[in-house]
Every structure is written in C-alpha cells, then in structure tokens.
Amino acid sequence: MRASLFGLKGVMSNKNIPLEEGKPLIIGRGENATLRLPDTGISRMHAIIEIDKGVPTVEDMGSRNGTWVNGKKIARVRLSHYDTICLGEQELRFETDHEPPTKLVEMQDDQEPAVDERIKLPTDEILYLAPTERTDENFRRLQENLSTIYRVGNLVNAEEDLDALLELIMDAVMEVIKADRGDLLLAERETRELRQRVSRHRRTVPSDMRSAYSTTVVKQCFEEGYSIVCADTSKDDQISVSESVGAQNIRSIVCVPLQAGKEVLGVIYADSVLGSRRFTKHDLEILTAIGNQAGVAVRRAQMKEEMERMFYDFIKVLISTLETRDPATMGHAQRVAEVAGLIAHKMALTPAEFRTVQLAAILHDLGKLGVTLEILNKPSSLSPEEYDNVKEHAALGAKIIDKIPHAAEIAQAVRHHHERWDGTGYPDRLAGQNIPLAARILAVADAFDSLVASRPYKDPISVEEAVREVRRSAETHFDPQVVAAFLDLDSSGKLAGFAASNHAAEIDSSSTILEDLSTRKYLDPKKPPAEETDESPAS
C-alpha cells in the first residue's frame, strides 16, 4: 500500500512524508527520531507510525503530552485514510491510496421505531427473520448488518494484544450504535468480578458523567447471559428507580454479553444521556453479534497472555536454577538486561526488537547450566581446556531456547553474544553486520557488567575504567554504533549507579527479574526510562 503523512499544522505544514512497509517512522525531537520536530510539546521519542502486513498503526511511546488521533488520546490504534494525528502543536493527516473506509453503519434514528418496553434477547436469536418478517426491506437491513459484522470481525481478529483489542472493540461499538457513553467490562478469571476496562464518551458529555453506567443492567446481562435493550428508562419499572439512572440522566440503554461459546467473559454497555436517542431492537441485534465475535477474539488474546505468563514463569525457574549454581553472578542477567535495554532504547529499536534484546539478555548465560560447578566456582584462572568448556555455553543456551516456539531470534542473540566485530569471537566466528543486532548489543552490556562486577577470579574495576575499555574495543570486539550509543549513556550519567549496587548478593533477582516483563512494564519502549526524557514528571 502507498501511504503518507501530510502536514496540516506546525513545522511540517503542507509537506508530505512518505511511509513505507517495514520502515517505522519515529516522531520526536530527539536525535534518534526518524522525523525530528522542534516542538517543546513533543517528547524526544514521542510516537511511532508503522505499516506491518498492510496494516498502518500509530503508537504513543510514553510521551508526556500524549498522541491524539481524531481528537482522542491513544496508546495504539489502527490508522484509516484521512485520520488526523496531533502531537504537541503539530497536526498531521494520514493518507493512503486504499479506498477510504465507509462507516460501519449508516443508520438514522427513524429507520426503526424504538420500543418502550425492555427486550431480552438470547444470543442465538440474533439476525433471524421470521417468515412474516421476510420483506425486501428487512432482507436489505439484514445484509447491511452482516456486512457491518464482517468488517468489525476483520478489525478485531487482526489484533492480538488484549488491551489494544478492547480499545478497538469499543471504538467500533461507539461508531456502530451512536451511543453517548460506552463501557467494556471484563470478569476477573478467579473471582468473576466485573472490572471496567475501557470507557468511551462523546465530547459533549459533562465530565462528571463520563465514567458511570447502570450497574443494575450490567449485572443482569452478565449473570443471565441475555442481551438487553431498554429504549426508554422512564417506562421501565426495574431501571427507572435505579439511583445511577436518575443521577446520570440515562435515557436509553443497550447491554450485551461478551461471549466466547457458552462462557460469558464480560459485557458491552452503551447508553444515551443527551438528546432523544433511543436504542432499537436493530441496535441490540447488531451489538449482540459484535459481542459474540469480539468475545472469541478476547478469549484468544487472554489465552495468549496466559501462555506468555507461563513462558515468563518458565524463564524464572531457569534463571533461579542458574543463579543457585553460580551465586557469584547473582543479578548479572538483570543488570545486563537493564544496560542492554538502555542501549536498545537509545538506538530506537522497534518494540519487537526491544523485547528480543530484553529476553535474550536475561537468558544469555542459560547455557552455563551445562558447565560443571568446579569450573564455575574456580577461584583462579581457567586452563585452555576449561575455557573451551565455558565457551560452549553460548551454543548450548541457544539450543535450549530454540526449542521454545517463536523464540528463534532470542536463541540467535544468545548464541552469538560472544562473537566479535572483527570475526575472532565464538562460536561461529561471525563478523560485522553478520552478527545479529541483539547479540551486538548484548556483547557490550555483558562485557561492561562483567568488568565492573566482582568474580572469584578477578576484582572489579570502576565504571570509568570499564567505559574506557569498551571504547578501546570498538571496531575489534564491538559494533562501533552500539558503542556510540553506550558512550552516550555514560555521558548523560546513566551508568554511574551500576557499580554501587551490583554486588548485593542478598538480592534474590530470580524472584524479581521477570516481574516487569510479565506485566509488560520492563523497560517498555512505549514508556522510556524517566531519565531518558528532559521533561519534568507530570503533576
């Protein structure tokens, strides 16, 4: 696909910026931004726009003032033709040669008369036309509904991240039924307690009315598994007496189960608090169908998260086992991951590359499980034979990791983190750009921590001495570009604290090392380390 950004306001006004598949555009005012914009309202690494398999997205990178698409603050969202992106004082328009997407539903309020009574609809009765209802007009409406459901299904099924998926679902819901407010609530897996995950509202809704909903309707929908529409709350005896309905001026409600098979995962709720909008059976049917499709996608994303947690727990056990065998390296993997993460952030790696660096750093010495304790704990220098045995840990670690599904890039980074830029390293004597980038970053981070740390066979050296050693080894041992990023970190004082804390043997890093990774907070490139930005913390 051909796509570009067109400047509407700010320094890029009336300028065109082409976008290419597989070439992320990082917007910011820092030196590592692809598109540098001199705007104090923009962070150094503000947002990233990329096209992956034909799908264009924009993602905020933890900026201070946020990234806005079509007037709404976003974390990550799929872009459509003519979407407006605002960052600081800059305004850009996304344009593509694909046909502009049509609205999911073009429905006027008078297309179907609203009903006064409450309707409860089993999910298996949606989009069904009784023989007496099979008119040309009803068939046309049914075809429109199916087309809408198909388009929504394509949107939600393309997203695997649970948080982004929930945001996408609610965006579609608000567009489809033209509600004033909407909420998506998910049940906790253990307690089955509903928790509000996404909330939407029109800009005209007063601020004190933006995050409320009818708990009566939500509870009934969730517990009974029925879709509910109440076109006029004043005529519903069960709802009209509700405190939230009266206090929030709720006039009409539609609520459907978020369902995967027979399991109700949560509910999608929407209401009208402004004007005279009243929901219809048509709204109920189409929202129920969306709830069914979205429920399947949500369950799939939940299962993916559960598998990731199991993966992190497995890594945690491996690292705990390794550190138990070799107490002298307690915390080494975590510190290497921290330094490697800072380097990767400085080099503006993509989120996927960033994650590879983090996991490879944590696992880079996994192969030492195959090295004897006698060698690991030897207080003197190793013999050539013993050193050859230790050198096998890189290939062995990669062999273990390679058995994990979708971990091939992590395995390659682990295998090659002792290769040297000049080709004299091990195990495969790779040189230059033939060494995976993640491995080149690990090489610098691993060497630095090994230099400043104490070992049974060596005393530590200062951070200043270690930095000089790394600088001297650029173009022989290390990638010069990686060393340049490392030296930038040192110049800004980000390495000073590593020598002071790296000998704390009492730290049980096996219990904390993956805590942030499993919750997606561990040096997340969307949330760069606080010291990486020059803005003061938000009040």
Coordinates of C-alpha atoms in Angstrom, one line a residue:
M1 CA 0.0 0.0 0.0
R2 CA 1.1 3.6 -0.6
A3 CA 0.7 5.8 2.4
S4 CA 2.0 9.2 3.7
L5 CA 1.6 11.9 6.2
F6 CA 0.5 15.4 5.2
G7 CA 1.3 18.3 7.4
L8 CA -1.7 20.4 8.4
K9 CA -0.2 22.5 11.2
G10 CA 3.3 23.2 12.6
V11 CA 6.7 22.9 11.0
M12 CA 5.6 20.2 8.6
S13 CA 2.7 22.2 7.3
N14 CA 1.9 21.5 3.6
K15 CA 4.8 18.9 3.5
N16 CA 4.4 15.3 2.6
I17 CA 6.2 12.5 4.4
P18 CA 6.1 9.1 2.7
L19 CA 5.6 5.9 4.8
E20 CA 6.9 2.5 3.8
E21 CA 6.1 -1.1 4.8
G22 CA 8.6 -2.4 7.3
K23 CA 10.2 1.1 7.9
P24 CA 8.8 2.5 11.2
L25 CA 8.6 6.3 11.4
I26 CA 9.6 7.5 14.9
I27 CA 8.4 11.1 15.6
G28 CA 10.1 13.1 18.3
R29 CA 12.5 15.9 18.9
G30 CA 15.4 13.7 20.0
E31 CA 18.4 12.8 17.9
N32 CA 17.2 9.2 17.4
A33 CA 13.8 10.2 16.0
T34 CA 13.3 9.5 12.3
L35 CA 11.1 12.6 11.9
R36 CA 12.6 15.3 14.2
L37 CA 10.2 18.1 15.1
P38 CA 11.4 21.1 17.1
D39 CA 8.3 21.4 19.3
T40 CA 8.7 21.6 23.1
G41 CA 5.3 19.9 23.4
I42 CA 6.8 16.8 21.8
S43 CA 8.9 14.3 23.7
R44 CA 12.3 13.1 22.4
M45 CA 10.7 9.7 21.4
H46 CA 7.0 10.6 21.1
A47 CA 5.2 8.2 18.7
I48 CA 5.9 5.5 16.2
I49 CA 4.0 5.0 12.9
E50 CA 4.5 1.8 11.0
I51 CA 2.9 -0.4 8.4
D52 CA 3.0 -4.1 9.1
K53 CA 1.5 -6.5 6.6
G54 CA -0.6 -3.7 5.1
V55 CA -1.9 -2.6 8.5
P56 CA -0.9 1.0 9.4
T57 CA -0.8 1.8 13.1
V58 CA 0.3 4.7 15.3
E59 CA 1.6 4.1 18.9
D60 CA 2.5 6.5 21.6
M61 CA 5.9 5.9 23.1
G62 CA 5.2 7.1 26.6
S63 CA 5.2 10.8 25.7
R64 CA 4.4 13.5 28.3
N65 CA 1.6 15.2 26.4
G66 CA 0.2 12.2 24.6
T67 CA -0.6 11.3 21.0
W68 CA -4.1 12.1 19.7
V69 CA -6.0 10.6 16.7
N70 CA -9.2 12.3 15.6
G71 CA -9.3 14.2 18.9
K72 CA -8.9 11.1 21.1
K73 CA -5.8 10.3 23.2
I74 CA -4.5 6.9 22.2
A75 CA -2.0 4.3 23.3
R76 CA -2.0 2.4 20.0
V77 CA -4.6 2.5 17.2
R78 CA -5.0 1.4 13.6
L79 CA -5.0 4.2 11.1
S80 CA -7.6 4.9 8.4
H81 CA -7.5 7.2 5.4
Y82 CA -7.7 10.9 6.5
D83 CA -7.2 10.3 10.2
T84 CA -5.8 13.3 11.9
I85 CA -2.8 12.8 14.2
C86 CA -1.8 15.6 16.8
L87 CA 1.4 15.7 18.7
G88 CA 2.2 18.9 20.7
E89 CA 1.4 21.8 18.3
Q90 CA 1.8 19.6 15.2
E91 CA -1.1 18.2 13.2
L92 CA -0.6 15.6 10.5
R93 CA -3.1 13.8 8.3
F94 CA -2.7 10.1 7.4
E95 CA -3.4 9.4 3.7
T96 CA -3.4 6.1 1.8
D97 CA -4.2 5.0 -1.8
H98 CA -6.7 2.5 -0.3
E99 CA -10.3 3.4 -0.7
P100 CA -11.4 5.4 2.4
P101 CA -13.3 3.1 4.7
T102 CA -17.0 3.5 4.9
K103 CA -18.8 4.0 8.2
L104 CA -19.6 0.7 9.8
V105 CA -23.3 1.6 10.0
E106 CA -25.2 4.5 8.4
M107 CA -28.4 4.5 10.3
Q108 CA -30.8 7.3 11.1
D109 CA -32.8 7.2 14.3
D110 CA -36.0 7.0 12.4
Q111 CA -35.1 3.9 10.4
E112 CA -36.7 1.7 13.0
P113 CA -39.2 2.8 15.7
A114 CA -37.9 2.4 19.2
V115 CA -39.7 0.1 21.6
D116 CA -40.8 1.3 25.0
E117 CA -40.5 -2.0 26.8
R118 CA -37.3 -3.8 27.7
I119 CA -36.2 -6.6 25.3
K120 CA -34.2 -9.5 26.5
L121 CA -32.7 -11.5 23.6
P122 CA -30.9 -14.8 23.7
T123 CA -27.7 -14.6 21.7
D124 CA -28.8 -17.4 19.4
E125 CA -31.8 -15.5 18.1
I126 CA -30.0 -12.5 16.6
L127 CA -30.3 -11.7 12.9
Y128 CA -33.2 -14.2 12.5
L129 CA -36.1 -13.2 10.3
A130 CA -39.4 -15.0 11.0
P131 CA -41.4 -15.9 7.9
T132 CA -43.7 -12.9 8.4
E133 CA -40.8 -10.5 8.6
R134 CA -39.1 -11.6 5.3
T135 CA -39.7 -8.4 3.3
D136 CA -37.3 -6.8 0.9
E137 CA -36.6 -4.0 3.4
N138 CA -35.8 -6.5 6.2
F139 CA -33.5 -8.5 3.9
R140 CA -31.7 -5.3 3.0
R141 CA -31.2 -4.4 6.6
L142 CA -30.0 -8.0 7.4
Q143 CA -27.5 -7.7 4.6
E144 CA -26.3 -4.4 6.0
N145 CA -26.0 -5.9 9.5
L146 CA -23.9 -8.9 8.2
S147 CA -21.6 -6.5 6.2
T148 CA -21.1 -4.5 9.4
I149 CA -20.4 -7.6 11.5
Y150 CA -17.9 -8.8 8.8
R151 CA -16.0 -5.6 8.9
V152 CA -15.9 -5.4 12.7
G153 CA -14.8 -9.1 12.7
N154 CA -11.9 -8.3 10.4
L155 CA -10.8 -5.5 12.7
V156 CA -10.9 -7.3 16.0
N157 CA -9.4 -10.6 14.6
A158 CA -6.3 -8.8 13.4
E159 CA -5.4 -7.6 16.9
E160 CA -3.7 -10.0 19.4
D161 CA -2.8 -7.6 22.2
L162 CA -5.6 -7.7 24.8
D163 CA -5.6 -4.0 25.8
A164 CA -5.4 -2.8 22.2
L165 CA -8.2 -5.3 21.3
L166 CA -10.5 -3.9 24.0
E167 CA -9.9 -0.4 22.8
L168 CA -10.7 -1.4 19.2
I169 CA -13.9 -3.1 20.2
M170 CA -15.2 -0.1 22.0
D171 CA -14.3 2.2 19.1
A172 CA -16.3 0.0 16.8
V173 CA -19.2 -0.1 19.2
M174 CA -19.4 3.7 19.6
E175 CA -19.3 4.1 15.8
V176 CA -21.9 1.4 15.2
I177 CA -24.7 2.4 17.6
K178 CA -24.0 6.2 18.0
A179 CA -24.1 6.0 21.8
D180 CA -23.3 8.9 24.1
R181 CA -21.3 6.6 26.5
G182 CA -19.9 3.1 26.3
D183 CA -18.1 0.7 28.6
L184 CA -16.5 -2.7 28.3
L185 CA -16.3 -4.7 31.5
L186 CA -14.4 -8.0 31.8
A187 CA -14.8 -10.6 34.6
E188 CA -11.7 -11.5 36.6
R189 CA -10.9 -15.1 35.9
E190 CA -10.7 -16.2 39.5
T191 CA -13.4 -14.1 41.3
R192 CA -15.7 -13.5 38.3
E193 CA -15.9 -9.9 39.5
L194 CA -16.6 -7.4 36.7
R195 CA -13.9 -4.7 36.2
Q196 CA -14.3 -1.7 33.9
R197 CA -11.5 -2.0 31.3
V198 CA -12.5 0.6 28.6
S199 CA -14.7 3.6 28.8
R200 CA -15.8 5.9 25.9
H201 CA -17.9 9.0 25.7
R202 CA -18.9 11.8 23.4
R203 CA -17.1 15.1 23.9
T204 CA -20.4 16.8 24.8
V205 CA -21.0 14.5 27.8
P206 CA -20.3 16.5 31.0
S207 CA -17.1 15.5 32.8
D208 CA -18.9 14.3 35.9
M209 CA -21.0 11.8 33.8
R210 CA -18.3 10.2 31.7
S211 CA -17.4 7.0 33.6
A212 CA -20.7 5.8 35.1
Y213 CA -23.1 3.1 33.9
S214 CA -26.2 1.3 35.1
T215 CA -24.9 -1.5 37.4
T216 CA -28.4 -3.0 37.5
V217 CA -28.5 -3.7 33.8
V218 CA -24.8 -4.7 33.6
K219 CA -25.2 -7.2 36.4
Q220 CA -28.4 -8.7 34.9
C221 CA -26.8 -9.0 31.5
F222 CA -23.7 -10.7 32.8
E223 CA -25.4 -13.1 35.2
E224 CA -28.2 -14.2 32.9
G225 CA -26.3 -14.1 29.6
Y226 CA -29.0 -12.1 27.8
S227 CA -28.7 -9.1 25.6
I228 CA -30.9 -6.2 26.9
V229 CA -32.2 -3.0 25.3
C230 CA -34.3 -0.5 27.2
A231 CA -35.4 2.2 24.8
D232 CA -36.9 4.4 27.5
T233 CA -35.7 4.0 31.0
S234 CA -38.6 6.1 32.4
K235 CA -41.0 3.4 31.3
D236 CA -39.0 0.5 32.8
D237 CA -40.0 -0.1 36.5
Q238 CA -36.8 -2.1 37.2
I239 CA -34.5 0.6 35.9
S240 CA -36.3 3.9 36.5
V241 CA -35.9 3.6 40.3
S242 CA -32.1 3.0 40.0
E243 CA -30.1 5.7 41.6
S244 CA -27.4 5.7 38.8
V245 CA -30.1 6.1 36.1
G246 CA -31.7 9.1 37.8
A247 CA -28.4 10.7 38.8
Q248 CA -26.8 10.3 35.4
N249 CA -29.9 11.2 33.3
I250 CA -29.7 7.9 31.5
R251 CA -32.5 7.8 28.9
S252 CA -31.8 4.6 26.9
I253 CA -29.6 1.6 27.4
V254 CA -28.3 -1.4 25.4
C255 CA -26.1 -4.1 27.0
V256 CA -24.9 -7.3 25.6
P257 CA -22.7 -10.2 26.8
L258 CA -19.1 -10.5 25.6
Q259 CA -19.3 -14.2 24.9
A260 CA -17.0 -17.0 23.7
G261 CA -19.0 -20.1 23.2
K262 CA -21.1 -20.6 26.3
E263 CA -18.7 -18.6 28.5
V264 CA -19.6 -15.0 29.3
L265 CA -16.4 -13.1 29.6
G266 CA -17.9 -9.7 30.4
V267 CA -20.4 -7.2 28.9
I268 CA -20.5 -4.3 26.4
Y269 CA -22.7 -1.5 27.7
A270 CA -23.8 1.7 26.0
D271 CA -26.4 4.4 26.9
S272 CA -27.9 7.7 25.8
V273 CA -27.7 10.6 28.2
L274 CA -28.1 13.5 25.8
G275 CA -30.9 14.4 23.3
S276 CA -33.6 11.9 22.5
R277 CA -31.6 9.0 21.1
R278 CA -33.5 5.7 21.9
F279 CA -31.9 2.3 21.1
T280 CA -33.8 -0.2 19.0
K281 CA -34.0 -3.9 18.5
H282 CA -31.8 -3.3 15.5
D283 CA -29.1 -1.9 17.8
L284 CA -29.5 -4.8 20.1
E285 CA -29.1 -7.4 17.4
I286 CA -26.1 -6.0 15.8
L287 CA -24.3 -5.2 19.1
T288 CA -25.0 -8.8 20.2
A289 CA -23.4 -10.1 17.1
I290 CA -20.4 -7.9 17.7
G291 CA -20.3 -9.2 21.3
N292 CA -20.1 -12.7 20.1
Q293 CA -17.3 -12.1 17.6
A294 CA -15.4 -9.8 20.0
G295 CA -15.8 -12.4 22.8
V296 CA -13.9 -15.0 20.7
A297 CA -11.1 -12.5 19.9
V298 CA -10.9 -11.5 23.6
R299 CA -10.7 -15.2 24.8
R300 CA -7.9 -15.8 22.2
A301 CA -6.0 -12.7 23.5
Q302 CA -6.5 -13.9 27.1
M303 CA -5.1 -17.3 26.3
K304 CA -2.1 -15.6 24.6
E305 CA -1.4 -13.6 27.8
E306 CA -1.7 -16.8 29.9
M307 CA 0.8 -18.6 27.6
E308 CA 3.2 -15.6 28.0
R309 CA 2.9 -15.8 31.8
M310 CA 3.7 -19.5 31.6
F311 CA 6.7 -18.6 29.4
Y312 CA 8.0 -16.0 31.9
D313 CA 7.4 -18.4 34.8
F314 CA 9.5 -21.0 33.0
I315 CA 12.3 -18.5 32.4
K316 CA 12.1 -17.5 36.1
V317 CA 12.7 -21.1 37.1
L318 CA 15.7 -21.4 34.7
I319 CA 17.3 -18.2 36.0
S320 CA 16.8 -19.2 39.6
T321 CA 18.4 -22.5 38.9
L322 CA 21.4 -20.9 37.2
E323 CA 21.9 -18.3 40.0
T324 CA 21.7 -21.0 42.6
R325 CA 24.5 -22.9 40.9
D326 CA 26.6 -19.8 40.4
P327 CA 25.9 -17.3 43.3
A328 CA 28.7 -15.0 42.1
T329 CA 26.6 -14.0 39.1
M330 CA 23.5 -13.1 41.2
G331 CA 21.7 -10.2 39.5
H332 CA 24.1 -10.3 36.5
A333 CA 21.4 -11.1 34.0
Q334 CA 19.1 -8.4 35.3
R335 CA 21.8 -5.8 35.1
V336 CA 22.8 -6.8 31.6
A337 CA 19.1 -6.6 30.6
E338 CA 19.0 -3.0 32.1
V339 CA 22.1 -1.8 30.2
A340 CA 21.1 -3.6 27.0
G341 CA 17.6 -2.1 27.3
L342 CA 19.0 1.4 27.7
I343 CA 21.3 0.9 24.6
A344 CA 18.4 -0.5 22.6
H345 CA 16.2 2.5 23.5
K346 CA 19.0 4.9 22.6
M347 CA 19.2 3.1 19.2
A348 CA 15.4 3.4 18.7
L349 CA 14.7 -0.3 18.2
T350 CA 11.2 -1.4 17.4
P351 CA 9.0 -2.9 20.2
A352 CA 9.6 -6.4 18.8
E353 CA 13.4 -5.9 18.6
F354 CA 13.3 -4.4 22.1
R355 CA 11.6 -7.4 23.6
T356 CA 14.1 -9.7 21.9
V357 CA 17.0 -7.8 23.4
Q358 CA 15.4 -7.9 26.9
L359 CA 14.7 -11.6 26.9
A360 CA 18.0 -12.6 25.3
A361 CA 19.8 -10.5 27.9
I362 CA 18.0 -12.3 30.7
L363 CA 18.8 -15.7 29.2
H364 CA 22.2 -15.1 27.7
D365 CA 24.1 -17.3 30.3
L366 CA 21.5 -20.1 30.3
G367 CA 23.9 -22.5 28.7
K368 CA 26.1 -22.3 31.9
L369 CA 23.7 -24.9 33.3
G370 CA 25.9 -27.3 31.2
V371 CA 29.2 -26.1 32.8
T372 CA 30.5 -28.0 35.8
L373 CA 30.4 -26.4 39.3
E374 CA 34.1 -27.0 39.6
I375 CA 34.8 -24.7 36.7
L376 CA 32.1 -22.1 37.5
N377 CA 33.4 -21.6 41.1
K378 CA 37.1 -21.9 40.3
P379 CA 38.9 -19.1 42.2
S380 CA 41.8 -18.9 39.7
S381 CA 42.2 -18.5 36.0
L382 CA 40.8 -21.3 33.8
S383 CA 43.0 -23.7 31.8
P384 CA 42.6 -23.7 28.0
E385 CA 40.5 -26.8 28.2
E386 CA 38.3 -25.4 30.9
Y387 CA 37.9 -22.2 29.0
D388 CA 36.8 -24.2 25.9
N389 CA 34.2 -25.9 28.1
V390 CA 32.9 -22.5 29.3
K391 CA 32.7 -21.2 25.7
E392 CA 30.2 -23.9 24.9
H393 CA 27.6 -22.2 27.0
A394 CA 26.5 -19.8 24.2
A395 CA 25.6 -22.6 21.8
L396 CA 24.1 -24.7 24.5
G397 CA 21.9 -21.8 25.7
A398 CA 20.7 -21.2 22.2
K399 CA 19.9 -24.9 21.7
I400 CA 17.7 -24.9 24.8
I401 CA 15.9 -21.6 23.8
D402 CA 15.4 -22.7 20.2
K403 CA 13.0 -25.5 21.4
I404 CA 10.6 -22.7 22.7
P405 CA 8.1 -21.8 20.0
H406 CA 8.6 -18.3 18.4
A407 CA 11.9 -17.8 20.2
A408 CA 14.3 -18.2 17.2
E409 CA 15.6 -14.6 17.3
I410 CA 16.2 -14.8 21.0
A411 CA 18.1 -18.0 20.5
Q412 CA 20.3 -16.4 17.8
A413 CA 21.1 -13.4 20.0
V414 CA 22.1 -15.8 22.9
R415 CA 24.2 -18.0 20.5
H416 CA 26.2 -15.0 19.1
H417 CA 26.6 -12.7 22.1
H418 CA 30.3 -13.6 22.3
E419 CA 31.0 -13.0 18.6
R420 CA 33.4 -10.2 17.9
W421 CA 33.1 -7.4 15.4
D422 CA 36.4 -8.4 13.8
G423 CA 35.3 -12.1 13.4
T424 CA 37.6 -13.6 16.2
G425 CA 34.8 -14.5 18.6
Y426 CA 32.8 -17.7 19.2
P427 CA 31.0 -20.0 18.5
D428 CA 30.8 -19.3 14.7
R429 CA 33.4 -16.5 14.2
L430 CA 30.8 -14.2 12.7
A431 CA 31.9 -10.6 11.9
G432 CA 30.4 -7.2 11.4
Q433 CA 26.8 -6.9 10.4
N434 CA 26.5 -10.7 10.1
I435 CA 26.2 -10.8 13.9
P436 CA 22.6 -10.2 14.9
L437 CA 22.0 -6.7 16.2
A438 CA 20.6 -8.0 19.5
A439 CA 23.8 -10.0 20.0
R440 CA 25.9 -7.0 19.3
I441 CA 24.1 -5.0 22.0
L442 CA 24.3 -7.9 24.5
A443 CA 28.1 -8.1 23.9
V444 CA 28.6 -4.6 25.1
A445 CA 26.2 -4.8 28.0
D446 CA 27.6 -8.2 29.1
A447 CA 31.2 -7.0 28.9
F448 CA 30.5 -3.8 30.9
D449 CA 28.8 -5.6 33.8
S450 CA 31.5 -8.3 33.9
L451 CA 34.2 -5.6 34.1
V452 CA 32.6 -3.7 37.0
A453 CA 31.5 -6.8 38.9
S454 CA 33.5 -8.9 41.3
R455 CA 34.2 -12.6 40.4
P456 CA 36.1 -15.3 42.3
Y457 CA 39.0 -15.0 39.9
K458 CA 39.1 -11.1 39.5
D459 CA 38.5 -7.8 41.3
P460 CA 36.0 -5.2 39.9
I461 CA 37.2 -2.1 38.1
S462 CA 35.5 1.3 38.2
V463 CA 32.7 2.4 35.8
E464 CA 35.1 4.9 34.3
E465 CA 37.8 2.2 33.6
A466 CA 35.1 -0.1 32.2
V467 CA 33.8 2.6 29.8
R468 CA 37.4 3.3 28.6
E469 CA 37.9 -0.5 27.9
V470 CA 34.6 -0.7 25.9
R471 CA 35.7 2.4 23.9
R472 CA 39.1 0.9 23.2
S473 CA 37.4 -2.3 21.9
A474 CA 35.1 -0.6 19.4
E475 CA 35.7 -2.0 15.9
T476 CA 37.6 -5.0 17.3
H477 CA 35.3 -6.6 19.8
F478 CA 32.2 -4.4 19.5
D479 CA 30.0 -2.8 16.9
P480 CA 31.0 0.9 16.8
Q481 CA 27.4 2.1 16.6
V482 CA 26.4 0.1 19.7
V483 CA 29.5 1.5 21.5
A484 CA 28.5 5.1 20.4
A485 CA 25.0 4.6 22.0
F486 CA 26.7 3.1 25.1
L487 CA 29.0 6.1 25.4
D488 CA 26.1 8.5 25.1
L489 CA 24.5 6.7 28.1
D490 CA 27.8 7.3 30.0
S491 CA 28.0 10.9 29.0
S492 CA 24.5 11.5 30.4
G493 CA 25.3 9.8 33.7
K494 CA 23.0 6.8 33.2
L495 CA 25.7 4.2 34.0
A496 CA 27.1 5.7 37.2
G497 CA 24.9 3.7 39.6
F498 CA 25.7 0.2 38.3
A499 CA 29.0 -0.2 40.2
A500 CA 27.5 0.8 43.5
S501 CA 24.7 -1.8 43.6
N502 CA 25.9 -4.7 41.6
H503 CA 27.5 -6.7 44.5
A504 CA 24.3 -7.1 46.6
A505 CA 24.3 -10.8 46.8
E506 CA 21.3 -10.8 49.1
I507 CA 19.1 -9.6 46.2
D508 CA 17.0 -12.5 45.0
S509 CA 16.9 -11.5 41.4
S510 CA 15.3 -14.8 40.4
S511 CA 12.1 -13.6 42.1
T512 CA 12.1 -10.1 40.5
I513 CA 13.9 -10.4 37.2
L514 CA 10.8 -11.1 35.1
E515 CA 8.3 -9.2 37.2
D516 CA 8.1 -6.2 34.9
L517 CA 8.5 -8.2 31.7
S518 CA 5.5 -10.4 32.5
T519 CA 3.4 -7.2 33.1
R520 CA 4.8 -5.5 30.1
K521 CA 6.4 -2.7 32.1
Y522 CA 10.1 -3.8 32.0
L523 CA 11.9 -1.1 30.1
D524 CA 8.9 -0.8 27.7
P525 CA 9.9 1.3 24.7
K526 CA 6.5 2.9 24.9
K527 CA 7.5 4.1 28.4
P528 CA 11.1 5.1 28.2
P529 CA 13.1 5.4 31.4
A530 CA 12.4 8.7 33.2
E531 CA 15.9 9.9 32.8
E532 CA 15.7 9.5 29.0
T533 CA 13.4 12.5 28.7
D534 CA 14.1 16.0 29.7
E535 CA 10.6 16.8 30.7
S536 CA 9.7 17.0 34.4
P537 CA 7.3 14.4 35.7
A538 CA 3.6 15.1 35.1
S539 CA 1.9 16.5 38.1

